[in-house]
Coordinates of C-alpha atoms in Angstrom, one line a residue:
X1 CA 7.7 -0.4 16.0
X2 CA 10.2 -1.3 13.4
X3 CA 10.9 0.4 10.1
X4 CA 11.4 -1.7 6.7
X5 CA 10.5 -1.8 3.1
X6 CA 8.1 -3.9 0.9
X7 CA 10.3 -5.8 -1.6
X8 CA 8.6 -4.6 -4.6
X9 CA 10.3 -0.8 -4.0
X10 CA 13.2 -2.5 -2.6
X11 CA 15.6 -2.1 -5.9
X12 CA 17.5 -4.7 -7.4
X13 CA 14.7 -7.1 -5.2
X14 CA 14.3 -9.4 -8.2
X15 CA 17.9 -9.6 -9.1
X16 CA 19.2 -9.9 -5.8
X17 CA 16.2 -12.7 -4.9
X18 CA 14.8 -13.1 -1.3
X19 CA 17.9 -13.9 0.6
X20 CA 19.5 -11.2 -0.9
X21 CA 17.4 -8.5 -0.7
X22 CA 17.6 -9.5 3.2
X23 CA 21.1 -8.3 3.3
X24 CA 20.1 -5.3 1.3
X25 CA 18.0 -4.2 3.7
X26 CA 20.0 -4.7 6.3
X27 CA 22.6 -2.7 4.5
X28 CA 20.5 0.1 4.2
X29 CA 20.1 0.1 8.1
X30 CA 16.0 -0.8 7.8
X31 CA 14.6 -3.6 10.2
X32 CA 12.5 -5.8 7.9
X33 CA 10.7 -7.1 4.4
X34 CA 7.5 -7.2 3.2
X35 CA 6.6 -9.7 0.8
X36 CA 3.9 -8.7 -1.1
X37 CA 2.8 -12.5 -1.3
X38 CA 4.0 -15.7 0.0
X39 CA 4.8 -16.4 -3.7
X40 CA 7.3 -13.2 -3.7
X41 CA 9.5 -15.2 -1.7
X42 CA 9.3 -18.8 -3.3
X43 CA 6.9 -19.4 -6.5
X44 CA 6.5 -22.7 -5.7
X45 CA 6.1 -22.1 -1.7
X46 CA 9.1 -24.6 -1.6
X47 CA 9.1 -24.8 2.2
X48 CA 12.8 -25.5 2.2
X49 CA 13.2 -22.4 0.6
X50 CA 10.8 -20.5 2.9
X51 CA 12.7 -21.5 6.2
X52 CA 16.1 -20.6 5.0
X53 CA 14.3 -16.9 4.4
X54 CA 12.4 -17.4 7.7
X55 CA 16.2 -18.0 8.9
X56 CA 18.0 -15.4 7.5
X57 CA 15.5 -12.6 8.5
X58 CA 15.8 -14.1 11.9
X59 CA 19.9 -13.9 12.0
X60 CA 19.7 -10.4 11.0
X61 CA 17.3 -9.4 13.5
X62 CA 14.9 -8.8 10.4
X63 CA 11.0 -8.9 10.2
X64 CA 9.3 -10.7 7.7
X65 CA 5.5 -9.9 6.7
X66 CA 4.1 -11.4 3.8
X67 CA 0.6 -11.6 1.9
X68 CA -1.7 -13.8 -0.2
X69 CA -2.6 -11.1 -3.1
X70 CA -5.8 -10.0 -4.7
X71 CA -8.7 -10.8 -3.7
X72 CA -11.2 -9.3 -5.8
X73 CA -12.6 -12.2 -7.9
X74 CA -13.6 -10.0 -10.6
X75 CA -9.8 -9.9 -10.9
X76 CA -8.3 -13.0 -10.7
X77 CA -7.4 -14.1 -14.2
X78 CA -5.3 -10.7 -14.4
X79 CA -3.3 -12.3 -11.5
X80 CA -2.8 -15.9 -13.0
X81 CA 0.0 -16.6 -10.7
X82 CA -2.5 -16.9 -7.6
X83 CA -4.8 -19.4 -9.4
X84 CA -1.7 -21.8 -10.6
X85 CA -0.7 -21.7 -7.0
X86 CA -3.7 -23.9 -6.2
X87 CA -3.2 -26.0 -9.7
X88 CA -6.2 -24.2 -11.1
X89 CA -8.4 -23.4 -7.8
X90 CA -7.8 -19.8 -7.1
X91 CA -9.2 -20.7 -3.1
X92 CA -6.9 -23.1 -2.9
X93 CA -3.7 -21.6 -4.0
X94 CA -4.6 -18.9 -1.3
X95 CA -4.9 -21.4 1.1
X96 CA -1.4 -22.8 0.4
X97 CA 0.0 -19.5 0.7
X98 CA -1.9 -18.9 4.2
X99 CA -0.3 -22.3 5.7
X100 CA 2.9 -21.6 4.0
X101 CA 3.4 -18.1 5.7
X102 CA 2.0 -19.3 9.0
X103 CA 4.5 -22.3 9.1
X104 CA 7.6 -19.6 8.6
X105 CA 5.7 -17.0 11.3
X106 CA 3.7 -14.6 8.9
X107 CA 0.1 -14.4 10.5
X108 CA -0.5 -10.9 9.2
X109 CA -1.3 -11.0 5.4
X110 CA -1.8 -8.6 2.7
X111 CA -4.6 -8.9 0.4
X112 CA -5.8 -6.2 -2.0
X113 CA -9.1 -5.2 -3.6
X114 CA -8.4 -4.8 -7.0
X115 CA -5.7 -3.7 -9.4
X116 CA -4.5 -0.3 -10.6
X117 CA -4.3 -0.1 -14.9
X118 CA -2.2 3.1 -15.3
X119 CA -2.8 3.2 -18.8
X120 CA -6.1 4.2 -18.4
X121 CA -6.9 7.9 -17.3
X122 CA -9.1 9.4 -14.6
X123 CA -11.7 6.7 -13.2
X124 CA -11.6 4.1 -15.4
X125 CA -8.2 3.4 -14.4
X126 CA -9.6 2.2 -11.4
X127 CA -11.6 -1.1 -10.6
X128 CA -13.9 0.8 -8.6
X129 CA -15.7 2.8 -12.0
X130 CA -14.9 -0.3 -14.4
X131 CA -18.4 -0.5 -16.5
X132 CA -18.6 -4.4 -16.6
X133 CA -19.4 -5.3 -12.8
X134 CA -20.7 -2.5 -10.3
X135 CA -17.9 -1.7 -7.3
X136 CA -21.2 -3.0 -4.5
X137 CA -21.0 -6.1 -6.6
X138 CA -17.3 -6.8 -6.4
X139 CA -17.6 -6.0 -2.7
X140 CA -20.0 -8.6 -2.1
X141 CA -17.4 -10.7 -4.0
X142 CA -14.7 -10.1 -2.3
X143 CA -16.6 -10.7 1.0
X144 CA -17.4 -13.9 -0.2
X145 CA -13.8 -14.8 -1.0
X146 CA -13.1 -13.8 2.8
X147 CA -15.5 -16.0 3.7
X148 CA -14.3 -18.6 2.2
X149 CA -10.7 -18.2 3.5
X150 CA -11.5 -17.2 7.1
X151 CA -11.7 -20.4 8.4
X152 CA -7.9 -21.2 7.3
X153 CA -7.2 -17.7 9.0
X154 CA -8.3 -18.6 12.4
X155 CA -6.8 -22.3 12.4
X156 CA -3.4 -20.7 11.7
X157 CA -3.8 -17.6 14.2
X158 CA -3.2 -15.4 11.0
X159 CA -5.3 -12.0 9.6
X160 CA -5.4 -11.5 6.2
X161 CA -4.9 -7.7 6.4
X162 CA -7.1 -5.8 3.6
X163 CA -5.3 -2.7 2.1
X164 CA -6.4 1.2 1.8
X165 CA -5.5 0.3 -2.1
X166 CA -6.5 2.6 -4.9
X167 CA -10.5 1.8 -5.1
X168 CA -11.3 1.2 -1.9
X169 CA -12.5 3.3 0.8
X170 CA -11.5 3.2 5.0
X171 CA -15.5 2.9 5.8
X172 CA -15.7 -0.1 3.3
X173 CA -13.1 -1.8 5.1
X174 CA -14.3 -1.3 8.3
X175 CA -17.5 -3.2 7.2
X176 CA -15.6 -6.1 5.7
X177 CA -13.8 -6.6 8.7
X178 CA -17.3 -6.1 10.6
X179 CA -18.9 -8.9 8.3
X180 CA -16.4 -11.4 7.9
X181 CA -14.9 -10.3 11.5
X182 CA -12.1 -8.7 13.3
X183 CA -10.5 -12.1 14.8
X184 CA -9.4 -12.9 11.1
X185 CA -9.7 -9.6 8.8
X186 CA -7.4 -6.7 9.6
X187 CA -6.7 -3.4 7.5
X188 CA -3.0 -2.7 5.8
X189 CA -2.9 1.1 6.2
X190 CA -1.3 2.4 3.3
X191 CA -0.2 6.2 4.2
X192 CA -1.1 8.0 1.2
X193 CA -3.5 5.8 -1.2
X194 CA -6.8 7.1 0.6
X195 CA -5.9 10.3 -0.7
X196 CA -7.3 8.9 -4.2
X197 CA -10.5 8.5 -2.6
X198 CA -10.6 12.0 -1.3
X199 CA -9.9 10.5 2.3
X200 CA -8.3 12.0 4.6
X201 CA -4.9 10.2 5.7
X202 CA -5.6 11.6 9.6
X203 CA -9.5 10.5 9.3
X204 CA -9.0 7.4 8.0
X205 CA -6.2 6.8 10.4
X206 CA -8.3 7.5 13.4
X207 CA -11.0 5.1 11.6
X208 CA -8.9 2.2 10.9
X209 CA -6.2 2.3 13.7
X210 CA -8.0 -0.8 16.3
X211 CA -7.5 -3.3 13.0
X212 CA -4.0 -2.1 11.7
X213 CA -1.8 -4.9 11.5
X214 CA 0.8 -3.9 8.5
X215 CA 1.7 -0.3 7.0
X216 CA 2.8 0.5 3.9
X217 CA 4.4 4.1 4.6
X218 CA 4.1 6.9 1.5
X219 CA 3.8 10.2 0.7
X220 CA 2.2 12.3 -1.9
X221 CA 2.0 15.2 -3.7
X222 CA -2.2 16.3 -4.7
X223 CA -2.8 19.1 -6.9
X224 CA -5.5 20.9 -9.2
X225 CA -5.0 19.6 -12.6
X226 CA -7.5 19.5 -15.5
X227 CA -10.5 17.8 -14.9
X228 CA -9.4 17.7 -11.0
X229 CA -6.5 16.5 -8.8
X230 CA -3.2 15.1 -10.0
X231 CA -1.6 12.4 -7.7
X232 CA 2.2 12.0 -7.8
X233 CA 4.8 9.8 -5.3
X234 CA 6.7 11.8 -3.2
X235 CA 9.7 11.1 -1.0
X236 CA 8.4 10.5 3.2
X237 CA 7.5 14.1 4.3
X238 CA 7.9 15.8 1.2
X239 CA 4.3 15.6 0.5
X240 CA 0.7 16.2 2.2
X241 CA 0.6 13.6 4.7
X242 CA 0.9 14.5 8.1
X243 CA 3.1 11.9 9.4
X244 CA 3.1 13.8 12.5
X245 CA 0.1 13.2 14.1
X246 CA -0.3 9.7 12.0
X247 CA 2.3 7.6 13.5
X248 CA 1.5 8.4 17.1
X249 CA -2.2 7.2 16.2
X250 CA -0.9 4.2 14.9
X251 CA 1.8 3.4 17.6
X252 CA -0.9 3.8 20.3
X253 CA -3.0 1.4 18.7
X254 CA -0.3 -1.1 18.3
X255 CA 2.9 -0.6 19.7
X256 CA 4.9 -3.6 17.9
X257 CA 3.4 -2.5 14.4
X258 CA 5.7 -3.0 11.0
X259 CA 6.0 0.4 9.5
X260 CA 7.1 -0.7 6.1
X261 CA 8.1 2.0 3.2
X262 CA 5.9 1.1 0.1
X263 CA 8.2 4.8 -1.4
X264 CA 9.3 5.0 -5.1
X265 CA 9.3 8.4 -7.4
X266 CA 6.6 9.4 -10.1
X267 CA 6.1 6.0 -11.9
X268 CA 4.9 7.5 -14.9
X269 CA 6.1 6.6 -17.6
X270 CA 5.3 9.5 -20.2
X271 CA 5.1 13.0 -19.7
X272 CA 2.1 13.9 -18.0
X273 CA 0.5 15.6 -21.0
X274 CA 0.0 12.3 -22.8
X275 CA -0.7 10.1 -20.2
X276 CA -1.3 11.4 -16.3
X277 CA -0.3 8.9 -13.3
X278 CA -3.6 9.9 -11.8
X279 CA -6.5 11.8 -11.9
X280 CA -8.9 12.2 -9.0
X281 CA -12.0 13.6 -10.6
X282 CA -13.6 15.3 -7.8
X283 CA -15.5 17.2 -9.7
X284 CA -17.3 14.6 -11.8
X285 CA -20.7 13.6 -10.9
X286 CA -20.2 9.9 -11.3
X287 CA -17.3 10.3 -9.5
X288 CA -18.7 12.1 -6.5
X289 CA -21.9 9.5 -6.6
X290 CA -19.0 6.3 -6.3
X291 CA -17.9 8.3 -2.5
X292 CA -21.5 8.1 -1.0
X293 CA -19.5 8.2 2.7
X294 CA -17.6 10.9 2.2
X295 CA -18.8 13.5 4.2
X296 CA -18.6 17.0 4.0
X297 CA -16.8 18.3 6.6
X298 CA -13.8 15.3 5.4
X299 CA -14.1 17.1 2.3
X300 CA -13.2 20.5 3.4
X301 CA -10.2 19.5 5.8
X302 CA -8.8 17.2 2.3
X303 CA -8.9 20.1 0.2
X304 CA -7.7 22.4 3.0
X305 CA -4.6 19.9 2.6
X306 CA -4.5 20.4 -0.9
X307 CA -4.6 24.3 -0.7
X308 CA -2.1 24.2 1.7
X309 CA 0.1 22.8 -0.3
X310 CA -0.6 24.0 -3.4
X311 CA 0.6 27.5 -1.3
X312 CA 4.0 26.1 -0.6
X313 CA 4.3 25.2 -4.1
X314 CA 3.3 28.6 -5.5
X315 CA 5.9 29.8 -2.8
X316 CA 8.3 27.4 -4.2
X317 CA 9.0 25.2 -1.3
X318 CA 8.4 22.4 -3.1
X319 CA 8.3 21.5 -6.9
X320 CA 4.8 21.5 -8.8
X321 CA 4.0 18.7 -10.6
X322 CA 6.1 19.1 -13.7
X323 CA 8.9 20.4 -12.3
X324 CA 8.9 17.2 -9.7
X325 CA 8.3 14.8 -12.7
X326 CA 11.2 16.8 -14.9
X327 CA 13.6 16.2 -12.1
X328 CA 12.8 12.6 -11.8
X329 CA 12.0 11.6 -15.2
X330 CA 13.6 7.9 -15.5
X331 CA 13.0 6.8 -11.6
X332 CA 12.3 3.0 -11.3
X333 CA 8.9 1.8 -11.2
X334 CA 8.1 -1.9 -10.1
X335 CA 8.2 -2.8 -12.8
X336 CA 11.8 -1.4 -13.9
X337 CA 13.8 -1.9 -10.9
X338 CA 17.4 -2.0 -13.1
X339 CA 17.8 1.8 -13.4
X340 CA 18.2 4.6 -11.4
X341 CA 19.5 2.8 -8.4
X342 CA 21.7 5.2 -6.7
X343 CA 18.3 7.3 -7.2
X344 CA 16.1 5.0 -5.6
X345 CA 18.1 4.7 -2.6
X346 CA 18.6 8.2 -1.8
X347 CA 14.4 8.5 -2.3
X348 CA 14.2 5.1 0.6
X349 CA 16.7 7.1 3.0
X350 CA 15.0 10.3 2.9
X351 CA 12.1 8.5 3.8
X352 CA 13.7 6.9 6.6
X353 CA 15.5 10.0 7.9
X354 CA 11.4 11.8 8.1
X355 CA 10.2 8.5 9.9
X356 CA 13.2 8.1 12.2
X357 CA 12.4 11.9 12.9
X358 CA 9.0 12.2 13.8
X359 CA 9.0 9.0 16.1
X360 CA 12.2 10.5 17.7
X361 CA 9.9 13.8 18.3
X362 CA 6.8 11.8 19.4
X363 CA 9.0 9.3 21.7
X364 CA 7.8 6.8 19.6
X365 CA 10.3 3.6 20.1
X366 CA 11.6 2.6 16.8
X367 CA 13.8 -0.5 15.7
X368 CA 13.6 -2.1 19.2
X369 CA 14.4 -5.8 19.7
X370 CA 10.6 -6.7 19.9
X371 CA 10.1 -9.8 18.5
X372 CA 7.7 -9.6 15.0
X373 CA 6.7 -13.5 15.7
X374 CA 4.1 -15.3 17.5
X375 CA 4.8 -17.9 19.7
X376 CA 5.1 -21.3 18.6

């Protein structure tokens, strides 16, 4: 296994462009990059600018992942820049960006389900409860969209990996990658988003770990808030997910998988009284309905998390909510990566430290010289 960052928490990754956000990482002693999207890297998938960042990763000993974006169709034109990739054909602009990565060694490939609108509260934040389009419907969408892109998947060896994102669940995952099929469609495991869903993170790590193929590694802090759970950023280890028995799940599964940090601090940008990050309404019927697979007994061992930790923050182990968000109040976002950069690196390395820890506990081999690409 190897331990890196996606660029879009890497800070200063836009000023410092591709190239130089290698070095950066390599400064900060990780072992690799995720680009969210082939596009991340060149927005024109300038090939001569796409082997000069294959080369650099490669003199630094770096991996390099890389994605095609979202894939929900019922979200496309708020992601314009994968349609003009294809000069107006949304399929083929995600084509390009599969070829492109292949030809510089990416075969494993991010997609996501859907986008997250944070200035929206509770459930309608989220594209799974929007009112327009059922989420069943924009499943079968995005099936088809896999469908349609499959074929360029297996003629370039490469999976396009779908996320845990915000709205969707482990089990519906596991059924895309069952329909469209496992030789193509992999699973991003992303540490701590399941935990909007009420997942969790050791269930749907057990579920998903045969089709893991690229990480993004968070933590989380989930507490009772008005009109149910609050979910805020916290550094690796300093929130509920057990990272313990997670990593060795993983690294059984596959040995030579990425582990890249996806960690920032609360990204809200307002107080918490005017507009909450999240809200997990547990408690709301429409809510609950939108979770048919969540079973009970998944239910009680989530919540057991949450009262846990609610129990070292009573004790005051660990900040609550407010106090967290007080403390940290002016922490880049993705969005604003210009400020707080001194404390946006201490937040990576304390997340490295807890990684480097638990696979040094677990004998987990981290960092080795393992090579990230295929064959040629």
């Amino acid at each position: 296994m190897k331990l890196g960052i996606d660029n879009i928490k890497l800070p200063e990754s836009k000023k410092r462009g591709p190239l130089g956000s290698l070095d950066h990482v390599k400064e900060l002693g990780l072992s690799g990059i995720f680009f969210s999207t082939a596009l991340d890297m060149s927005p024109t998938l300038d090939m001569g600018e796409l082997l000069d960042i294959r080369a650099k990763a490669d003199e630094l000993g770096l991996y390099l992942e890389s994605g095609v974006g979202k894939i929900n169709p019922y979200c496309s034109a708020e992601e314009p820049a994968l349609r003009a990739a294809g000069g107006g054909d949304i399929i083929a602009g995600f084509t390009r960006m599969i070829e492109a990565s292949a030809a510089i060694g990416c075969f494993e490939l991010w997609v996501a389900p859907g986008n997250f609108k944070s200035e929206y509260r509770g459930r309608l934040a989220n594209d799974r409860f929007r009112t327009d389009i059922t989420w069943e419907d924009q499943l079968i969408g995005i099936e088809k969209v896999l469908q349609k892109l499959a074929p360029v998947a297996r003629a370039h060896g490469a999976h396009l990996n779908i996320e845990t994102h915000d709205e969707i669940t482990s089990f519906e995952i596991l059924r895309l990658i069952e329909k469209v099929g496992p030789d193509c469609i992999g699973a991003v495991f992303d540490t701590a988003n399941g935990l909007q869903r009420a997942e969790h993170p050791v269930f749907a790590a057990r579920r998903l770990a045969p089709y893991v193929r690229q990480t993004h590694i968070k933590d989380a802090y989930v507490g009772r808030a008005p009109g149910g759970l609050d979910f805020q950023t916290r550094p690796v280890g300093g929130g509920i997910v057990d990272f313990d028995t997670i990593l060795p799940i993983l690294a059984e599964a596959n040995p030579a998988l990425n582990l890249s940090l996806e960690v920032a601090a609360s990204v809200a940008d307002r107080p918490r009284k005017v507009n909450p990050r999240q809200c997990i309404q547990i408690d709301d019927p429409i809510w609950r309905a939108g979770h048919p697979d969540l079973t009970a007994e998944e239910l009680d061992a989530y919540m057991a998390l949450v009262n846990a930790y609610e129990q070292r923050v009573a004790s005051g182990d660990v900040p609550d909510w407010e106090a967290y968000e007080a403390s940290q109040y002016g922490y880049p976002s993705y969005e604003h990566q210009s400020y707080g950069f001194d404390e946006a690196i201490a937040f990576i390395k304390q997340s490295a430290r807890h990684i480097e820890t638990v696979c040094k506990d677990k004998g987990i081999t981290l960092n080795s010289a393992t090579a990230d690409r295929k064959a040629a």
